[in-house]
PDB file of C-alpha atoms and ligand atoms in Angstrom:
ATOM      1  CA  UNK A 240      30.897 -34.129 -38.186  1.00  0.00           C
ATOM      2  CA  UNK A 241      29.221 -37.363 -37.209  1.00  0.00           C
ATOM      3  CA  UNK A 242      27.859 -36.174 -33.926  1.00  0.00           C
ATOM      4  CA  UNK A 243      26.126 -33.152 -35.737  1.00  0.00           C
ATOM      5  CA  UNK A 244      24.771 -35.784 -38.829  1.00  0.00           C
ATOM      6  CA  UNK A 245      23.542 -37.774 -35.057  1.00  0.00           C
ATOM      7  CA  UNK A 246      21.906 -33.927 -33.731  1.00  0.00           C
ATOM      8  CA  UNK A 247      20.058 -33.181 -37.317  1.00  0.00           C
ATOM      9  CA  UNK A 248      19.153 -36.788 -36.896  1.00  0.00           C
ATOM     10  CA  UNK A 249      17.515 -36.298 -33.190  1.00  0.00           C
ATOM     11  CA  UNK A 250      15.656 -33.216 -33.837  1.00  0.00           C
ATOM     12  CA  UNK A 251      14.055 -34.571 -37.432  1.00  0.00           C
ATOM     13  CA  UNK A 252      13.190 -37.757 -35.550  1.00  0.00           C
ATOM     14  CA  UNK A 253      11.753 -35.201 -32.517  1.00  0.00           C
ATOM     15  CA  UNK A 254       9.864 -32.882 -35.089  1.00  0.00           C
ATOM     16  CA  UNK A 255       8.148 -36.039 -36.711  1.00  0.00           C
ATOM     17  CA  UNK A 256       7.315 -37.016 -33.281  1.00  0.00           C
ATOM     18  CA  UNK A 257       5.227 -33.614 -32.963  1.00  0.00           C
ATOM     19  CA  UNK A 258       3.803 -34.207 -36.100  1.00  0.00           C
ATOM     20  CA  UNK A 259       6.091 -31.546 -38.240  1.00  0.00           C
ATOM     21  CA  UNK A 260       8.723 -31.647 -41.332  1.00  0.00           C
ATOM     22  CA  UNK A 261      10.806 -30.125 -42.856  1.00  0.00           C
ATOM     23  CA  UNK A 262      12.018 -30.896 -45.982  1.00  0.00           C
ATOM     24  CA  UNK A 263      15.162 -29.012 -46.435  1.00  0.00           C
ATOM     25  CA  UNK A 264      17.018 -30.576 -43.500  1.00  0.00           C
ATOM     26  CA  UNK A 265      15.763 -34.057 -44.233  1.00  0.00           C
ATOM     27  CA  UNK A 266      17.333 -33.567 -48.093  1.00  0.00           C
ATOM     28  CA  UNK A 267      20.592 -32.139 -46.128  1.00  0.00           C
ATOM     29  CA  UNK A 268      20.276 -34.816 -43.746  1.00  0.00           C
ATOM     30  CA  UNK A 269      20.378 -37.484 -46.397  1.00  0.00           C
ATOM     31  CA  UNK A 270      23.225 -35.255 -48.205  1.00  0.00           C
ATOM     32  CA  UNK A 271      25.367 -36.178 -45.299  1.00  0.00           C
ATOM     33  CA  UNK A 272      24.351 -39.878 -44.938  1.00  0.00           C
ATOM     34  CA  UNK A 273      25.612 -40.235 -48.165  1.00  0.00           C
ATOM     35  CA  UNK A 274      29.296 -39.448 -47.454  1.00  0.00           C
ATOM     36  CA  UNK A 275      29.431 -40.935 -43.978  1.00  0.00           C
ATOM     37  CA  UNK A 276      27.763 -44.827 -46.055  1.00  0.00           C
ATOM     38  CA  UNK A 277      30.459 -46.593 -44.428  1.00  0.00           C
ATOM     39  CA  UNK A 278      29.964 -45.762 -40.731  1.00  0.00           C
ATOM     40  CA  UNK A 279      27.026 -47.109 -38.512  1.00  0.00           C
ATOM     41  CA  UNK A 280      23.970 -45.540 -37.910  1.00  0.00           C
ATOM     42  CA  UNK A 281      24.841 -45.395 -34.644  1.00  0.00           C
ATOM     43  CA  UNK A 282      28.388 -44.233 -34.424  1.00  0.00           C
ATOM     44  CA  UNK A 283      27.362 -41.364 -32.488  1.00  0.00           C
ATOM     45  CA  UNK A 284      24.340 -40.660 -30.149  1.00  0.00           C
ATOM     46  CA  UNK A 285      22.643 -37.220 -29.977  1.00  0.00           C
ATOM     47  CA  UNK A 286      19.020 -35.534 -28.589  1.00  0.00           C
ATOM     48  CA  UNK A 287      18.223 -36.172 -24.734  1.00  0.00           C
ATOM     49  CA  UNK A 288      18.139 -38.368 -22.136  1.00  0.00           C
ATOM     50  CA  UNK A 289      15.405 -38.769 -19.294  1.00  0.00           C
ATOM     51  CA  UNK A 290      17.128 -39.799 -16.163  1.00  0.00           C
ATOM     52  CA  UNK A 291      15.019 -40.977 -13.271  1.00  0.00           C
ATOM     53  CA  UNK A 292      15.961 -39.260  -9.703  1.00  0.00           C
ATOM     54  CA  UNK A 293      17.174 -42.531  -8.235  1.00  0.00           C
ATOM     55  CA  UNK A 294      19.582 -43.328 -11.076  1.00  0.00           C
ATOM     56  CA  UNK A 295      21.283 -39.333 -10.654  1.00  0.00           C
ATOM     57  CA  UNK A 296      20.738 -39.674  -6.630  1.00  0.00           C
ATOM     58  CA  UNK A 297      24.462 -41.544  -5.090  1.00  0.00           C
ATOM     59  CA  UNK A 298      23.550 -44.925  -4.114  1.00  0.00           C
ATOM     60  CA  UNK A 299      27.031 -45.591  -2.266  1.00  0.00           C
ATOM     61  CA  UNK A 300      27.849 -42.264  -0.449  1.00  0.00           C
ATOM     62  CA  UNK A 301      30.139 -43.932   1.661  1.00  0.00           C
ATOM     63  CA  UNK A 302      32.213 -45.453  -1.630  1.00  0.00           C
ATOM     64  CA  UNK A 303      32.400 -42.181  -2.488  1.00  0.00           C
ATOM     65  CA  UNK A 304      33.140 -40.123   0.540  1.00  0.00           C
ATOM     66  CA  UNK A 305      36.338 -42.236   0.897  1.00  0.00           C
ATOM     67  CA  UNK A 306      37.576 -41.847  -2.723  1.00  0.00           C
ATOM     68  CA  UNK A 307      37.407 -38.233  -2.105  1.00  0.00           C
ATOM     69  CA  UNK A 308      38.451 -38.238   1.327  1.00  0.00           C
ATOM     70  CA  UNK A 309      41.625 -40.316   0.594  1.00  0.00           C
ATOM     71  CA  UNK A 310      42.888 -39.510  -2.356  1.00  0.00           C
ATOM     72  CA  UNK A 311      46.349 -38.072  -1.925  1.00  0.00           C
ATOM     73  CA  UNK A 312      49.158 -37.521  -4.273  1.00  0.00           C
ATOM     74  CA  UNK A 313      51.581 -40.294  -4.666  1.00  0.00           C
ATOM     75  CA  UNK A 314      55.551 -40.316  -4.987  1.00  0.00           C
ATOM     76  CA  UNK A 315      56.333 -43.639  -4.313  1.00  0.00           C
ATOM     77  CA  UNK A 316      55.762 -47.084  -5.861  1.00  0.00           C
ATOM     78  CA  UNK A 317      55.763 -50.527  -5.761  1.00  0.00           C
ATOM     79  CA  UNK A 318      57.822 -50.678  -8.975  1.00  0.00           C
ATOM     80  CA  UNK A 319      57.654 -54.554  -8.979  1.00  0.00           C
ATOM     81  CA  UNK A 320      53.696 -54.500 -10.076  1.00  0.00           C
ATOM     82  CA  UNK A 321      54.016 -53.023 -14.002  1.00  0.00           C
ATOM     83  CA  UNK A 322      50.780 -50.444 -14.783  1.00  0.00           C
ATOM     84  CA  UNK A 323      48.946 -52.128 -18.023  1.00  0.00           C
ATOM     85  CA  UNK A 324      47.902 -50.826 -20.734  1.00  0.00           C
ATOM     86  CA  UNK A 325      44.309 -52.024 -19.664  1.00  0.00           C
ATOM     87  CA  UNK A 326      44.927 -49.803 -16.185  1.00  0.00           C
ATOM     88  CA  UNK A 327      45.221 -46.497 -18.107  1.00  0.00           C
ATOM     89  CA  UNK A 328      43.067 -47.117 -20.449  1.00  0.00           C
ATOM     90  CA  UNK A 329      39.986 -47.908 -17.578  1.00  0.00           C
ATOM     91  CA  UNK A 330      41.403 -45.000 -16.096  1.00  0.00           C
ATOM     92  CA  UNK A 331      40.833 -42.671 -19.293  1.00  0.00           C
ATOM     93  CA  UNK A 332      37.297 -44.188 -19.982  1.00  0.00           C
ATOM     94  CA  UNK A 333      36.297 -42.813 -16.748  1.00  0.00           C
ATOM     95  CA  UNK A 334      37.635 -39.623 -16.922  1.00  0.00           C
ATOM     96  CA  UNK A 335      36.197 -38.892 -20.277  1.00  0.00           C
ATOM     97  CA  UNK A 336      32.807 -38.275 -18.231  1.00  0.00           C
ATOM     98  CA  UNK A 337      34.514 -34.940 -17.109  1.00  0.00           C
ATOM     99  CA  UNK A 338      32.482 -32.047 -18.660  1.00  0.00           C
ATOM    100  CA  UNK A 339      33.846 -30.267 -21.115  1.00  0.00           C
ATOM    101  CA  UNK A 340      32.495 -26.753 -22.714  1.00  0.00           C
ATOM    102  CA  UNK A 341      30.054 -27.857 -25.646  1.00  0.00           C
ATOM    103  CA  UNK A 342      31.668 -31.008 -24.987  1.00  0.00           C
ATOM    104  CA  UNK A 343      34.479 -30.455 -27.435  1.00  0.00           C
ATOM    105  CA  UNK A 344      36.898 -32.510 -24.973  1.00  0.00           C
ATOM    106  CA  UNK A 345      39.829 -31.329 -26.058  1.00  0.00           C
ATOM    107  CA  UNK A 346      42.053 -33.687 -24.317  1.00  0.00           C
ATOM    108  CA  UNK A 347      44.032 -36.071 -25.265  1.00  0.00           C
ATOM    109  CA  UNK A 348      46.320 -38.403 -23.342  1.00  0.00           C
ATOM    110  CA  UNK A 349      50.182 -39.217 -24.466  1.00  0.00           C
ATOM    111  CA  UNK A 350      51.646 -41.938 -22.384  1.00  0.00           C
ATOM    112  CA  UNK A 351      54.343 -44.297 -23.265  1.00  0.00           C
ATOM    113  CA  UNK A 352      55.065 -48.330 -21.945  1.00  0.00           C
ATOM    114  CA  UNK A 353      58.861 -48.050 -22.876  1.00  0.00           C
ATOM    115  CA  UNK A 354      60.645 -47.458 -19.734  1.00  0.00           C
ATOM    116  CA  UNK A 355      63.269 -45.569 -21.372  1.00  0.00           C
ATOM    117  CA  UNK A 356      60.687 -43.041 -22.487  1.00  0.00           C
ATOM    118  CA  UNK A 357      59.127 -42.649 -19.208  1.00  0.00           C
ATOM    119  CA  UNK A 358      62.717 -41.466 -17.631  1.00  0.00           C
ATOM    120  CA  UNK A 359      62.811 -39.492 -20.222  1.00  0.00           C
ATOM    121  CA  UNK A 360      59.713 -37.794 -19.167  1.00  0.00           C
ATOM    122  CA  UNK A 361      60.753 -38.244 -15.698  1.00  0.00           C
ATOM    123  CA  UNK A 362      63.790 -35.781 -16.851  1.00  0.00           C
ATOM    124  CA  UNK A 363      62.094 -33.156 -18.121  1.00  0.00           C
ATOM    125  CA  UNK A 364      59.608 -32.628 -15.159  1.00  0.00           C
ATOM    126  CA  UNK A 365      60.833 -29.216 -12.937  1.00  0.00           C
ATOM    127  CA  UNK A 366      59.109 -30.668  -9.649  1.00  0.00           C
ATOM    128  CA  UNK A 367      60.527 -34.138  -9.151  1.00  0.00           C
ATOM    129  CA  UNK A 368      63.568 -33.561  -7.579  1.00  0.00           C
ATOM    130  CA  UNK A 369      64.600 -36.186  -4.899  1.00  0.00           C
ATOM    131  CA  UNK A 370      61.719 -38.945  -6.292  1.00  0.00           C
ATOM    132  CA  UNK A 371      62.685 -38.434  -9.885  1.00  0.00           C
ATOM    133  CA  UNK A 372      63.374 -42.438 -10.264  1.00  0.00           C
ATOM    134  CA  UNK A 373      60.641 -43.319  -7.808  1.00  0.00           C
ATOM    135  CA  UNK A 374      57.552 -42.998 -10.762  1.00  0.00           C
ATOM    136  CA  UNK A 375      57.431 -45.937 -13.389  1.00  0.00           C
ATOM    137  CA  UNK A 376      54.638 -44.080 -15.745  1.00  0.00           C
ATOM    138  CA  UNK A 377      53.605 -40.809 -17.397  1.00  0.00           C
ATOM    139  CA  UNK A 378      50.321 -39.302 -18.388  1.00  0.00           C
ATOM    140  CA  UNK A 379      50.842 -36.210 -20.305  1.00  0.00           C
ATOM    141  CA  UNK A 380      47.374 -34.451 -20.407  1.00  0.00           C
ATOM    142  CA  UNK A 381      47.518 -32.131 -23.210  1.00  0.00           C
ATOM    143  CA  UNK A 382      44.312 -29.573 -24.289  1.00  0.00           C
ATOM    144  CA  UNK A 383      43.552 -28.218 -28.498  1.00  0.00           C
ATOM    145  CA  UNK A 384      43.825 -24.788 -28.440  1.00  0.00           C
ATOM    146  CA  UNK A 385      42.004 -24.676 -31.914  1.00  0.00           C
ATOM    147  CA  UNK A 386      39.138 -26.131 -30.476  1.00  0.00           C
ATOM    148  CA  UNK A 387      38.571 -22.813 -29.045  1.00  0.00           C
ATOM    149  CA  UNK A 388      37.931 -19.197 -30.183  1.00  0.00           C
ATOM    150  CA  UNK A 389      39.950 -15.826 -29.764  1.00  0.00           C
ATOM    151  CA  UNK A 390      37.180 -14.757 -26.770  1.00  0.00           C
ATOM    152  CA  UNK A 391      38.047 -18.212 -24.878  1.00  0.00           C
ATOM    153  CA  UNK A 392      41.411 -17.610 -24.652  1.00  0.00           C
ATOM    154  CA  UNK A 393      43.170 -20.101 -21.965  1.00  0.00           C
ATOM    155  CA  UNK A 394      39.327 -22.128 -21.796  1.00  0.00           C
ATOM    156  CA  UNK A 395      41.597 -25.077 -22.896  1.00  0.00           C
ATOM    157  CA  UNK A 396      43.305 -25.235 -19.161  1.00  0.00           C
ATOM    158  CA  UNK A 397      39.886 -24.762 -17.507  1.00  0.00           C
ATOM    159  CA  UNK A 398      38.839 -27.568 -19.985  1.00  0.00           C
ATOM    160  CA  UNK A 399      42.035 -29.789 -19.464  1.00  0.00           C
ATOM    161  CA  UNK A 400      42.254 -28.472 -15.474  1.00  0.00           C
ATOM    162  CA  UNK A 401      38.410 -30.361 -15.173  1.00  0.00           C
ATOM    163  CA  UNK A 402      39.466 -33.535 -17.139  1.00  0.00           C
ATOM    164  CA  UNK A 403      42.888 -34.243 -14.719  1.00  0.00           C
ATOM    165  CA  UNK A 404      40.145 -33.676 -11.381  1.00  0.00           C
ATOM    166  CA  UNK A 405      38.676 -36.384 -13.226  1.00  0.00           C
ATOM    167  CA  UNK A 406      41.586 -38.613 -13.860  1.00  0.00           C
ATOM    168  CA  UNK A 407      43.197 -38.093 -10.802  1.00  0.00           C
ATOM    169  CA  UNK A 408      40.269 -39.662  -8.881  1.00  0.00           C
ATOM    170  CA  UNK A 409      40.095 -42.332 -11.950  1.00  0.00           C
ATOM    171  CA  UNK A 410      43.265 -43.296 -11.391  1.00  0.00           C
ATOM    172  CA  UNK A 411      42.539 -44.616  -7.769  1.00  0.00           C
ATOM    173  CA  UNK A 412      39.200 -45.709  -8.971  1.00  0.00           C
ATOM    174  CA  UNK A 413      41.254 -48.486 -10.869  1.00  0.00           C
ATOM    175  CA  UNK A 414      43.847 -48.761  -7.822  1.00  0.00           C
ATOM    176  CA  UNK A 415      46.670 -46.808  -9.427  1.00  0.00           C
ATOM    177  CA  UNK A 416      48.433 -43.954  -7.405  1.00  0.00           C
ATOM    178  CA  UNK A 417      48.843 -40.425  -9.103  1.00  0.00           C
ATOM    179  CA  UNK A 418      50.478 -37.285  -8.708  1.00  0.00           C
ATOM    180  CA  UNK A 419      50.270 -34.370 -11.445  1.00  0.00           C
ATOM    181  CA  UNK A 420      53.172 -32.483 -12.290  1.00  0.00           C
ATOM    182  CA  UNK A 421      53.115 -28.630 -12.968  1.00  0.00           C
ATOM    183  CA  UNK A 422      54.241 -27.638 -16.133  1.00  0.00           C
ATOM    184  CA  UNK A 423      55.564 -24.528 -16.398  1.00  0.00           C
ATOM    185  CA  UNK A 424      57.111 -21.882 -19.264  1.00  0.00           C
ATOM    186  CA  UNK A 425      60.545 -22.666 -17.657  1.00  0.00           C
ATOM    187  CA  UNK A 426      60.283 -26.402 -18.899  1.00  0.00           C
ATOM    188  CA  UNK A 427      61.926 -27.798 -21.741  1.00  0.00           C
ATOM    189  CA  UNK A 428      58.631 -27.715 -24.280  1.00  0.00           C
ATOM    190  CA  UNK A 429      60.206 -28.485 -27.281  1.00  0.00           C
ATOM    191  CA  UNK A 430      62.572 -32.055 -25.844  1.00  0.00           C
ATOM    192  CA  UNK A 431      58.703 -33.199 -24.393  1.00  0.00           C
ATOM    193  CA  UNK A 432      56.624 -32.734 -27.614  1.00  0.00           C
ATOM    194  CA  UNK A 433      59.222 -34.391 -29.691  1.00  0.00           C
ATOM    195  CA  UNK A 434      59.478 -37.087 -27.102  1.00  0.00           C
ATOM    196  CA  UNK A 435      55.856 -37.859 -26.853  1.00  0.00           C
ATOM    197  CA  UNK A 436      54.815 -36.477 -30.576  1.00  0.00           C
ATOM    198  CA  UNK A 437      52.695 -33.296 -29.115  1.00  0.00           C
ATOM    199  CA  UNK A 438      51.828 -31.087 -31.874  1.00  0.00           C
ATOM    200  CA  UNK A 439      51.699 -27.634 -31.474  1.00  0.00           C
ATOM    201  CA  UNK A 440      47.916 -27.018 -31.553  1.00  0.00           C
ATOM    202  CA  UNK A 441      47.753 -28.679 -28.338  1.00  0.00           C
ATOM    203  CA  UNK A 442      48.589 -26.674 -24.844  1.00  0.00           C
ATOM    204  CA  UNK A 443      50.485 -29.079 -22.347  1.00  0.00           C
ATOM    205  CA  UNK A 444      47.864 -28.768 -19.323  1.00  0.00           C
ATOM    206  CA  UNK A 445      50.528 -31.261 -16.913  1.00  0.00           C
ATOM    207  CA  UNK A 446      52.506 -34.229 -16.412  1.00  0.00           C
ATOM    208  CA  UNK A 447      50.670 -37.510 -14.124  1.00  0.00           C
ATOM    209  CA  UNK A 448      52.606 -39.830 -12.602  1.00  0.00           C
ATOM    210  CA  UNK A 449      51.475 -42.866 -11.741  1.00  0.00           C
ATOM    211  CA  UNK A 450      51.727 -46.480 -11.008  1.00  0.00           C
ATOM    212  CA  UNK A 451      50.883 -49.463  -8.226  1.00  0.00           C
ATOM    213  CA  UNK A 452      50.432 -48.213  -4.486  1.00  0.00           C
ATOM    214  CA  UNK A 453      53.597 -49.476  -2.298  1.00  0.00           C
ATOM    215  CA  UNK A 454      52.325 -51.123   0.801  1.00  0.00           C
ATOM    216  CA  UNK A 455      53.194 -47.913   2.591  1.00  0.00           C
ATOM    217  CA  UNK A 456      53.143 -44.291   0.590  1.00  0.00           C
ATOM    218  CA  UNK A 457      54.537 -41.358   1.974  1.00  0.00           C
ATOM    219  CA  UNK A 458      52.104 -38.337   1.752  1.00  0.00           C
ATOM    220  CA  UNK A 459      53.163 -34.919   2.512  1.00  0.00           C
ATOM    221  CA  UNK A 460      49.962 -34.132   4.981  1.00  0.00           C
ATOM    222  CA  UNK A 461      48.440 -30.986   2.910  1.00  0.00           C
ATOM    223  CA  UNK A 462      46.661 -29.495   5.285  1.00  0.00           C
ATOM    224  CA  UNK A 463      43.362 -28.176   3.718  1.00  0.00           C
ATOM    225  CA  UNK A 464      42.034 -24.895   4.350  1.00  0.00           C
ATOM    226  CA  UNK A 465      38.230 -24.725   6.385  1.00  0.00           C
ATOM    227  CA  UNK A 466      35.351 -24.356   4.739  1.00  0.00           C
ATOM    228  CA  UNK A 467      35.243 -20.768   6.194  1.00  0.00           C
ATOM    229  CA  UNK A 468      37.947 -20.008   4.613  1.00  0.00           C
ATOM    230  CA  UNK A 469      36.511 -21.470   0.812  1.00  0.00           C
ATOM    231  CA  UNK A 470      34.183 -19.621   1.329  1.00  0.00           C
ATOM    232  CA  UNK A 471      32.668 -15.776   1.130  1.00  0.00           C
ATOM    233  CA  UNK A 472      28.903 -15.304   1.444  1.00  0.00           C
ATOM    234  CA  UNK A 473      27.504 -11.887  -0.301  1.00  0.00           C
TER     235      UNK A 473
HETATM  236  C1  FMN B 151      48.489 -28.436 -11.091  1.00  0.00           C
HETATM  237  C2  FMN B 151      49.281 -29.171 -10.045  1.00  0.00           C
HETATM  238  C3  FMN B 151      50.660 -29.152 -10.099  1.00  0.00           C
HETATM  239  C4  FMN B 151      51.406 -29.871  -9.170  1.00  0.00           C
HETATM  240  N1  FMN B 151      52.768 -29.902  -9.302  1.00  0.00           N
HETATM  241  C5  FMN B 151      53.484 -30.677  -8.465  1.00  0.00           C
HETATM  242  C6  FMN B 151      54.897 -30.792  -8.635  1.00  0.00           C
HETATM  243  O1  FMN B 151      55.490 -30.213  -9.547  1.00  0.00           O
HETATM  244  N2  FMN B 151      55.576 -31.583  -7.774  1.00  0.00           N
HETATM  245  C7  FMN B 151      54.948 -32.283  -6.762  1.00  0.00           C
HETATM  246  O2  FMN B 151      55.632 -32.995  -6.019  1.00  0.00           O
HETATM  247  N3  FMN B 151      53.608 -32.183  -6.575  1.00  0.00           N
HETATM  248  C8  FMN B 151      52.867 -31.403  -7.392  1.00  0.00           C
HETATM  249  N4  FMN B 151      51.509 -31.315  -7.234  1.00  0.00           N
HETATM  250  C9  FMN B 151      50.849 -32.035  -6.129  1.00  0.00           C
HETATM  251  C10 FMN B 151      50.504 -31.076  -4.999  1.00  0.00           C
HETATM  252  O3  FMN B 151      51.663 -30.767  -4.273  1.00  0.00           O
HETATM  253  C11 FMN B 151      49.430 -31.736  -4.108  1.00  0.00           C
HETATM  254  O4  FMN B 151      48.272 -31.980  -4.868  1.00  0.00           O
HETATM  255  C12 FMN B 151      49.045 -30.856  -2.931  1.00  0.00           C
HETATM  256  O5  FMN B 151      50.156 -30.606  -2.099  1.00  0.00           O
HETATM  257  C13 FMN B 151      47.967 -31.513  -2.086  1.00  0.00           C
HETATM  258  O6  FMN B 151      48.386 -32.777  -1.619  1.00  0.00           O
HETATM  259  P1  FMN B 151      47.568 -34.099  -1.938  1.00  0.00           P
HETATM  260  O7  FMN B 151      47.383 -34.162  -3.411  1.00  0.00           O
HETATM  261  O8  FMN B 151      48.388 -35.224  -1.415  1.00  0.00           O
HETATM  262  O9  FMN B 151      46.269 -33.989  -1.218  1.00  0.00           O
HETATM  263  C14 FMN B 151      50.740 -30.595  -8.129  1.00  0.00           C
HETATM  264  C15 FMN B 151      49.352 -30.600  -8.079  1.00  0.00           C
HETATM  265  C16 FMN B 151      48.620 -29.911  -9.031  1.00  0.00           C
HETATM  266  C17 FMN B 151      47.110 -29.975  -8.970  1.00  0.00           C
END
């Protein structure tokens, strides 16, 4: 609601720009101030952004190269080092820059700091097996399903899918190792939403582990496929 009070806001302050009212929406507009008195007048931003070239043009390619380059999916720890609070939160700030359609973001992140929990979590994850103690932390990325229609059916795992891209290379943005868990229809649904408080509404896109790089991590080597095999020109 606030974002589109901040939209009707943009485009009366853009049509009074170009010289042009309209007295309807302004009355409307000032309808809706009314019940949002209590929040700022700038609790949400709308309307457009210019962005010069050299501010959208990478300015550290090589920073960037190697984030992609060596990111790698982590199943051991350095246990010792506890992830903060602070960690996943920096993590999540990031990652809210992932695009989302009509940017509805309809993710939301359920994470615990009681140990207990997180082996609990740790329990109910299918693809663990032989590392299942190894991960000190949980992310469970989670996507509304009634933040979409009946002709975007499964858009919220697109939507979610682009959000833990995002996260993934947050997480070693803020030096924090990952790897994302599948979770699939044979997994025990109902033990994880009670766990972590996941209502219904919301589809469980997967399971991130995470915490503090070990001085050594073993990486299963992944071989990627070429580019020639990516791709199929038409
Ligand atoms: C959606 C998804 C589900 C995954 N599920 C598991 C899993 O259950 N267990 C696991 O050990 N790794 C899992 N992975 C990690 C993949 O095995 C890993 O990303 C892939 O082998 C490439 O290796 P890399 O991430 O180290 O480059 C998953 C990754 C994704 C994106």
């Amino acid at each position: 609601m606030f974002e589109t009070i901040a939209i009707v806001k943009a485009y009366l302050t853009y049509k009074q720009s170009v010289g042009e009212t309209n007295c309807i929406i302004e009355q409307l507009y000032q309808q809706c101030l009314h019940y949002i008195a209590n929040i700022s007048n700038n609790y949400c931003v709308a309307g457009v952004d210019n962005i010069k070239k050299e501010v959208l043009t990478c300015q550290n390619k090589e920073a960037i190269q190697s984030l992609f380059e060596n990111t790698r999916s982590i199943r051991n720890y350095d246990k010792s080092i506890a992830v903060t609070e602070d960690e996943i939160k920096s993590a999540i700030s990031l990652s809210r820059m992932a695009p989302s359609a009509c940017n509805r973001q309809p993710v939301k992140v359920y994470y615990t700091m009681d140990p207990i929990k997180n082996v609990g979590i740790s329990k109910l994850i299918p693809g663990n097996r032989g590392f299942e103690n190894e991960i000190p932390n949980f992310l469970v990325v989670t996507s509304a399903k009634n933040f979409f229609g009946l002709f975007e059916y499964n858009q919220w795992f697109v939507n979610g899918g682009i959000f833990l891209g995002y996260l993934r290379l947050a997480l070693q943005t803020v030096n924090l190792g990952s790897c994302i868990f599948q979770w699939s229809l044979r997994s025990d649904e109902k033990s994880l939403r009670t766990l972590c408080g996941i209502p219904e509404n919301e589809a469980i896109v997967a399971i991130v582990g995470i915490g503090h790089y070990a001085n050594e991590s073993y990486c299963i080597k992944a071989q990627r496929k070429s580019v020639d095999e990516y791709i199929s020109k038409f």
